[in-house]
PDB file of C-alpha atoms in Angstrom:
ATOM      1  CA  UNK P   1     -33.372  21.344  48.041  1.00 64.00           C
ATOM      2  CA  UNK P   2     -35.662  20.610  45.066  1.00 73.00           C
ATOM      3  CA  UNK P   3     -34.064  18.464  41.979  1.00 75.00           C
ATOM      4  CA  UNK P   4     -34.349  20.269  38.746  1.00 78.00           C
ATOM      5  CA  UNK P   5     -37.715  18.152  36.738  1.00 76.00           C
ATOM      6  CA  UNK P   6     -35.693  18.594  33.544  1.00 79.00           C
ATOM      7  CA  UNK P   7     -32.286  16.725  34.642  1.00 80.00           C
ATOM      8  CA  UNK P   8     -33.197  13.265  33.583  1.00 82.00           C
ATOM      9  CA  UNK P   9     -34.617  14.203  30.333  1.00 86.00           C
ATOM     10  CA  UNK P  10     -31.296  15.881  29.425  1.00 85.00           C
ATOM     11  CA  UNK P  11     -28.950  13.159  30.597  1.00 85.00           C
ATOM     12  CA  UNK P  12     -31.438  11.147  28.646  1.00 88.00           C
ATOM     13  CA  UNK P  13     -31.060  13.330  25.458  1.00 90.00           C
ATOM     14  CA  UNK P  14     -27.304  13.271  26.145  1.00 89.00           C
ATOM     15  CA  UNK P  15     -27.414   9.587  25.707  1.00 90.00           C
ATOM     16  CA  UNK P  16     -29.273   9.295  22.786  1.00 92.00           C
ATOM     17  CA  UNK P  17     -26.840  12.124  20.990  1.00 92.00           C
ATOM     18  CA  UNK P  18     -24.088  10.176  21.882  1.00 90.00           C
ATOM     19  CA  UNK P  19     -25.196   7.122  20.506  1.00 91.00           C
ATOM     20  CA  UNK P  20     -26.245   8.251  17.192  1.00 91.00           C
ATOM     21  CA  UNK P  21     -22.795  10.207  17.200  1.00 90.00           C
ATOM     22  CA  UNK P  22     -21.147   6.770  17.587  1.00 89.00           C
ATOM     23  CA  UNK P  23     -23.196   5.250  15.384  1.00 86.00           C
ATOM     24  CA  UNK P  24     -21.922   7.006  12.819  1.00 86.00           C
ATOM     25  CA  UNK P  25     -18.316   7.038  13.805  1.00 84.00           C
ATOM     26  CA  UNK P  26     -19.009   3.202  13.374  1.00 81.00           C
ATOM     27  CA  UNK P  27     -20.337   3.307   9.348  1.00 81.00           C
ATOM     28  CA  UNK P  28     -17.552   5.512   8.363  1.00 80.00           C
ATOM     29  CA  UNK P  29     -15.449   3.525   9.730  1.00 77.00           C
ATOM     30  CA  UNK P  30     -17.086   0.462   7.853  1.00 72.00           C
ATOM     31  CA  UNK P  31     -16.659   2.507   4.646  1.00 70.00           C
ATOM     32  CA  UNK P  32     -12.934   3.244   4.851  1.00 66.00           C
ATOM     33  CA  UNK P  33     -12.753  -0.606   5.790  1.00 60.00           C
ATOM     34  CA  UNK P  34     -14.131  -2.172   2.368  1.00 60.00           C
ATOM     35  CA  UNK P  35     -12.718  -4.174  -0.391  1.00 63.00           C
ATOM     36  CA  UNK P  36      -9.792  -2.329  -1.488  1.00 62.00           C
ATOM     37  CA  UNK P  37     -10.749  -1.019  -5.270  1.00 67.00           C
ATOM     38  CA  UNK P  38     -10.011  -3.417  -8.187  1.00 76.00           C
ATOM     39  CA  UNK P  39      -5.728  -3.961  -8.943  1.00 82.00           C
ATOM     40  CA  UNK P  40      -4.349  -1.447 -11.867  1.00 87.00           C
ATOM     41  CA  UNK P  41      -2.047  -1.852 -15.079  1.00 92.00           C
ATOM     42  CA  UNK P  42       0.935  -0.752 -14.524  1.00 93.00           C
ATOM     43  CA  UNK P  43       3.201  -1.154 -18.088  1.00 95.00           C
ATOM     44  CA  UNK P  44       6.595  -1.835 -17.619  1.00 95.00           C
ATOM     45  CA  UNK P  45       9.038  -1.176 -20.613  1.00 95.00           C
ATOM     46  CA  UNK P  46      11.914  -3.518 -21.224  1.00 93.00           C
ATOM     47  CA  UNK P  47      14.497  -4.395 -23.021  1.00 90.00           C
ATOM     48  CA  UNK P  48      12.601  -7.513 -24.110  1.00 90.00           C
ATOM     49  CA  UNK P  49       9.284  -5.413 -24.857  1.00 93.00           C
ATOM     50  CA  UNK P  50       6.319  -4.236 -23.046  1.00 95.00           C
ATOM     51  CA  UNK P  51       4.400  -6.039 -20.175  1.00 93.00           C
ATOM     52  CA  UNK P  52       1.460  -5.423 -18.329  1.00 94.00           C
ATOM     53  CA  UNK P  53       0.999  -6.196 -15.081  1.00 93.00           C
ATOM     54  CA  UNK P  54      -1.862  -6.448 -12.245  1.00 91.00           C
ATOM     55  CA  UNK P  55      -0.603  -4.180  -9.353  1.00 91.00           C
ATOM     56  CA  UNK P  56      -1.651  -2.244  -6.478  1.00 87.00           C
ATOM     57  CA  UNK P  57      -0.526   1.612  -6.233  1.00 88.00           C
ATOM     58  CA  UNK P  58       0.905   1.932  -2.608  1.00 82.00           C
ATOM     59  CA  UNK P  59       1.108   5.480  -1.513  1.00 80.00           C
ATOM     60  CA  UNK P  60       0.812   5.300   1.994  1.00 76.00           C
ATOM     61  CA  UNK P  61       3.493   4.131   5.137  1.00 70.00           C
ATOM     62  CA  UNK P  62       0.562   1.490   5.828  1.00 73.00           C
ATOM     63  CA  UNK P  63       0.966   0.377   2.425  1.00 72.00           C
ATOM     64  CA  UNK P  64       4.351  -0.407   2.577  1.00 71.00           C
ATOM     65  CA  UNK P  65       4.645  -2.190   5.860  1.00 71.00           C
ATOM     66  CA  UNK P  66       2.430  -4.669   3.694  1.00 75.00           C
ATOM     67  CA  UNK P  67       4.585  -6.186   0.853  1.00 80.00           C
ATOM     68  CA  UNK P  68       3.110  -8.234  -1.470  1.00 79.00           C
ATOM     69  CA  UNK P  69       4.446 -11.396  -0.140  1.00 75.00           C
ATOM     70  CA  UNK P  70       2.820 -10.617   2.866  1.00 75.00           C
ATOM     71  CA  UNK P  71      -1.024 -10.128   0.820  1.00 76.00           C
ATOM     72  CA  UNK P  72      -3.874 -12.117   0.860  1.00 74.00           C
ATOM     73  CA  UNK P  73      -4.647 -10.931  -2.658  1.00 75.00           C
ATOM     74  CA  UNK P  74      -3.429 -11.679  -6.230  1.00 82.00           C
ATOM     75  CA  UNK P  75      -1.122  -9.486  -7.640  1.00 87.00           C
ATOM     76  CA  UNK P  76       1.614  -9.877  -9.869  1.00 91.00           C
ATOM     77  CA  UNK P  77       3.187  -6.592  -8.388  1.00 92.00           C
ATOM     78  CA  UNK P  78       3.170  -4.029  -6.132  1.00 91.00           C
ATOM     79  CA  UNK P  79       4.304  -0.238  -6.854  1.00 94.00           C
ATOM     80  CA  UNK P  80       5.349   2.365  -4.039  1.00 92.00           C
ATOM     81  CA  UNK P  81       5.674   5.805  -4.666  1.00 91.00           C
ATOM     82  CA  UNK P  82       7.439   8.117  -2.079  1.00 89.00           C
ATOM     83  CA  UNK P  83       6.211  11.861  -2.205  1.00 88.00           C
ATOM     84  CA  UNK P  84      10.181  12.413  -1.691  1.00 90.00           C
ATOM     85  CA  UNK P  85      13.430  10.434  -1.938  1.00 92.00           C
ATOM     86  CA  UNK P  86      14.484   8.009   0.380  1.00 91.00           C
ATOM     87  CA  UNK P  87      17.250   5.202   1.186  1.00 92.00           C
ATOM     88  CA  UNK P  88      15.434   3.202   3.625  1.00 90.00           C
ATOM     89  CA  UNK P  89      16.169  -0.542   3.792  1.00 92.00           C
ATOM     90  CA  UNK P  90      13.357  -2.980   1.852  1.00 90.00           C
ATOM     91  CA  UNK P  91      12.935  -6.300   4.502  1.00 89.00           C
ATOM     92  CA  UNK P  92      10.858  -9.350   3.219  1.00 89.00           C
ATOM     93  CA  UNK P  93       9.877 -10.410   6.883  1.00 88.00           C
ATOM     94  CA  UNK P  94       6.915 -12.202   6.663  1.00 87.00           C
ATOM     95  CA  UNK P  95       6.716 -13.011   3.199  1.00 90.00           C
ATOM     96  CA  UNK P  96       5.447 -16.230   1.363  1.00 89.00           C
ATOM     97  CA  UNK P  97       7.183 -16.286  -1.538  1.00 90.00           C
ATOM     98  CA  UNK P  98      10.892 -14.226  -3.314  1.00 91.00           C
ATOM     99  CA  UNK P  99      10.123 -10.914  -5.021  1.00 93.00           C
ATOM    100  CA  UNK P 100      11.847  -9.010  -7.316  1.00 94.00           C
ATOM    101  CA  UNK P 101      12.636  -5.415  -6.720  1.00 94.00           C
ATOM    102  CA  UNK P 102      13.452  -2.497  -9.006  1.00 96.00           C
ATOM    103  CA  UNK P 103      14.168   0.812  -7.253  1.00 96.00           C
ATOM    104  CA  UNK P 104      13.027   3.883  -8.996  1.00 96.00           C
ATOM    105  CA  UNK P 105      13.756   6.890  -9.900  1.00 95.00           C
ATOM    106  CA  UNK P 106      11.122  10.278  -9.771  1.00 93.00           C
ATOM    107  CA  UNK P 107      10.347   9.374 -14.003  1.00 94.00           C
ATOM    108  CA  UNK P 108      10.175   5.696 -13.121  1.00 94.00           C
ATOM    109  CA  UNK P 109      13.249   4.427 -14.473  1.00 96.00           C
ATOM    110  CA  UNK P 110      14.872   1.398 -12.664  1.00 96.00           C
ATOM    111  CA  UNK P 111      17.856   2.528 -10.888  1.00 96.00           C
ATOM    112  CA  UNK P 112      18.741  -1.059  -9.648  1.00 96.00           C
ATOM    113  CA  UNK P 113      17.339  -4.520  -9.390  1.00 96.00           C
ATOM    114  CA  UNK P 114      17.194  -7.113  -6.419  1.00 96.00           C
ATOM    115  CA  UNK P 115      16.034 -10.428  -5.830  1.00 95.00           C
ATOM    116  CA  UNK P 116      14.723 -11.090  -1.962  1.00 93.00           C
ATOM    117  CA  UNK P 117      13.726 -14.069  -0.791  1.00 94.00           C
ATOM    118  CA  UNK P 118      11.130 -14.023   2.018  1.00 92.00           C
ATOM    119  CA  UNK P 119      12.954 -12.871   5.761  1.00 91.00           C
ATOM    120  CA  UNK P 120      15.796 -11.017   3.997  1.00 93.00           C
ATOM    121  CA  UNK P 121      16.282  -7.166   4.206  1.00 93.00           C
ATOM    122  CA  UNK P 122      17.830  -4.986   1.573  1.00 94.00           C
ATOM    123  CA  UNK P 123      19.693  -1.550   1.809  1.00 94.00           C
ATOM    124  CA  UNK P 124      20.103  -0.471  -1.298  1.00 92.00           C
ATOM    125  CA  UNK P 125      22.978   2.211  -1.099  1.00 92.00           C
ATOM    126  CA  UNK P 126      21.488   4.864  -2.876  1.00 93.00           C
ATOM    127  CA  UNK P 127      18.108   7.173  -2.754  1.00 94.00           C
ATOM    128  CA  UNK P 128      15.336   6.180  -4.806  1.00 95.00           C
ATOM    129  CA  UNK P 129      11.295   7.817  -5.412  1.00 94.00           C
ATOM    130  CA  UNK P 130       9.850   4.234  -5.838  1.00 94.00           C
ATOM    131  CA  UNK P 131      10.018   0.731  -5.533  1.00 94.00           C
ATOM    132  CA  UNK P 132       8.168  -1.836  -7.986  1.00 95.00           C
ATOM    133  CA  UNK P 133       7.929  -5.373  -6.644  1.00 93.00           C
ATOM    134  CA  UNK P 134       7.097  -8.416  -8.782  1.00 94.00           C
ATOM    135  CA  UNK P 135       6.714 -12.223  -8.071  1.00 90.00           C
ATOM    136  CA  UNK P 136       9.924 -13.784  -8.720  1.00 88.00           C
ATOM    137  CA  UNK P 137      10.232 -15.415 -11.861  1.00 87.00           C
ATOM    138  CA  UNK P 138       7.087 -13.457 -13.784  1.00 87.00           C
ATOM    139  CA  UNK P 139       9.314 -10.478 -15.476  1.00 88.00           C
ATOM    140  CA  UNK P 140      13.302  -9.577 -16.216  1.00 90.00           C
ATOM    141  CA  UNK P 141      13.973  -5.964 -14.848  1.00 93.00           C
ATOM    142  CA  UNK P 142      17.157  -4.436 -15.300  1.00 93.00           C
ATOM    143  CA  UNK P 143      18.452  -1.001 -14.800  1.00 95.00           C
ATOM    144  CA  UNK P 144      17.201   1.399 -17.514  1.00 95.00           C
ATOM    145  CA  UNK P 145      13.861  -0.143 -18.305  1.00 96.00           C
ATOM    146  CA  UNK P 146      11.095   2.051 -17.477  1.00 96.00           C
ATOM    147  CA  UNK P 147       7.885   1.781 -15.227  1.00 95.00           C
ATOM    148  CA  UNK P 148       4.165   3.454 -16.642  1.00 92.00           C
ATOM    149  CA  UNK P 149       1.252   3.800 -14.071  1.00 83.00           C
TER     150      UNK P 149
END
């Protein structure tokens, strides 16, 4: 039985495919993986006026498993959006410091305002689009005022 000259050569080529192939697997990766971009206004309109803070946008379920008690970064709030209504319960597990929530509505006007501090969960008893959460003790929300992204 004679072995086939080109055999090695292929496994060989195989190899080197392969590596390349995960090479690159391994820089898009990196990419996805980089500073996230820089924090965005988001205007809130009160009763008492209007205030802008630094925020994240949250749009995905990744995104709100990480609160921003729970953040390594700066923010002075943190805004979900929700492609459709929900009810689910809001839990502070994990969190450094109280946060105030204000669940929205689909136009961004506060339905209802809670204060959590960190370990406590929240149902809130109704369905809501969004949630805005601020450091306790940096803004007033109440029902009716209005969030701007």
């Amino acid at each position: 039985m004679e072995r086939n000259p080109f055999l090695p050569i292929a496994a060989f080529m195989l190899l080197i495919a392969l590596s390349v192939v995960s090479f690159l697997g391994y820089m898009l990766a990196a990419r996805r993986l980089q500073t996230p971009p820089p924090p965005q206004r988001v205007v809130v309109e009160t009763q008492e006026g209007t205030h802008t803070l630094k925020a994240r946008l949250a749009r995905t379920p990744e995104a709100w498993n990480r609160g921003l008690g729970v953040r390594k970064e700066e923010l002075e709030a943190l805004l979900y959006l929700f492609p459709e209504a929900t009810d689910a319960p809001f839990s502070a597990q994990g969190y450094r410091f109280a946060v105030l929530l204000a669940f929205l509505d689909a136009k961004g006007r506060v339905l209802k305002v809670v204060r959590l501090q960190p370990g406590e969960t929240y149902a809130p008893g109704l369905a809501y689009r969004g949630v805005l959460e601020v450091r306790e003790g940096l803004l007033d929300l109440s029902p009716g005022d209005r969030v701007r992204y």
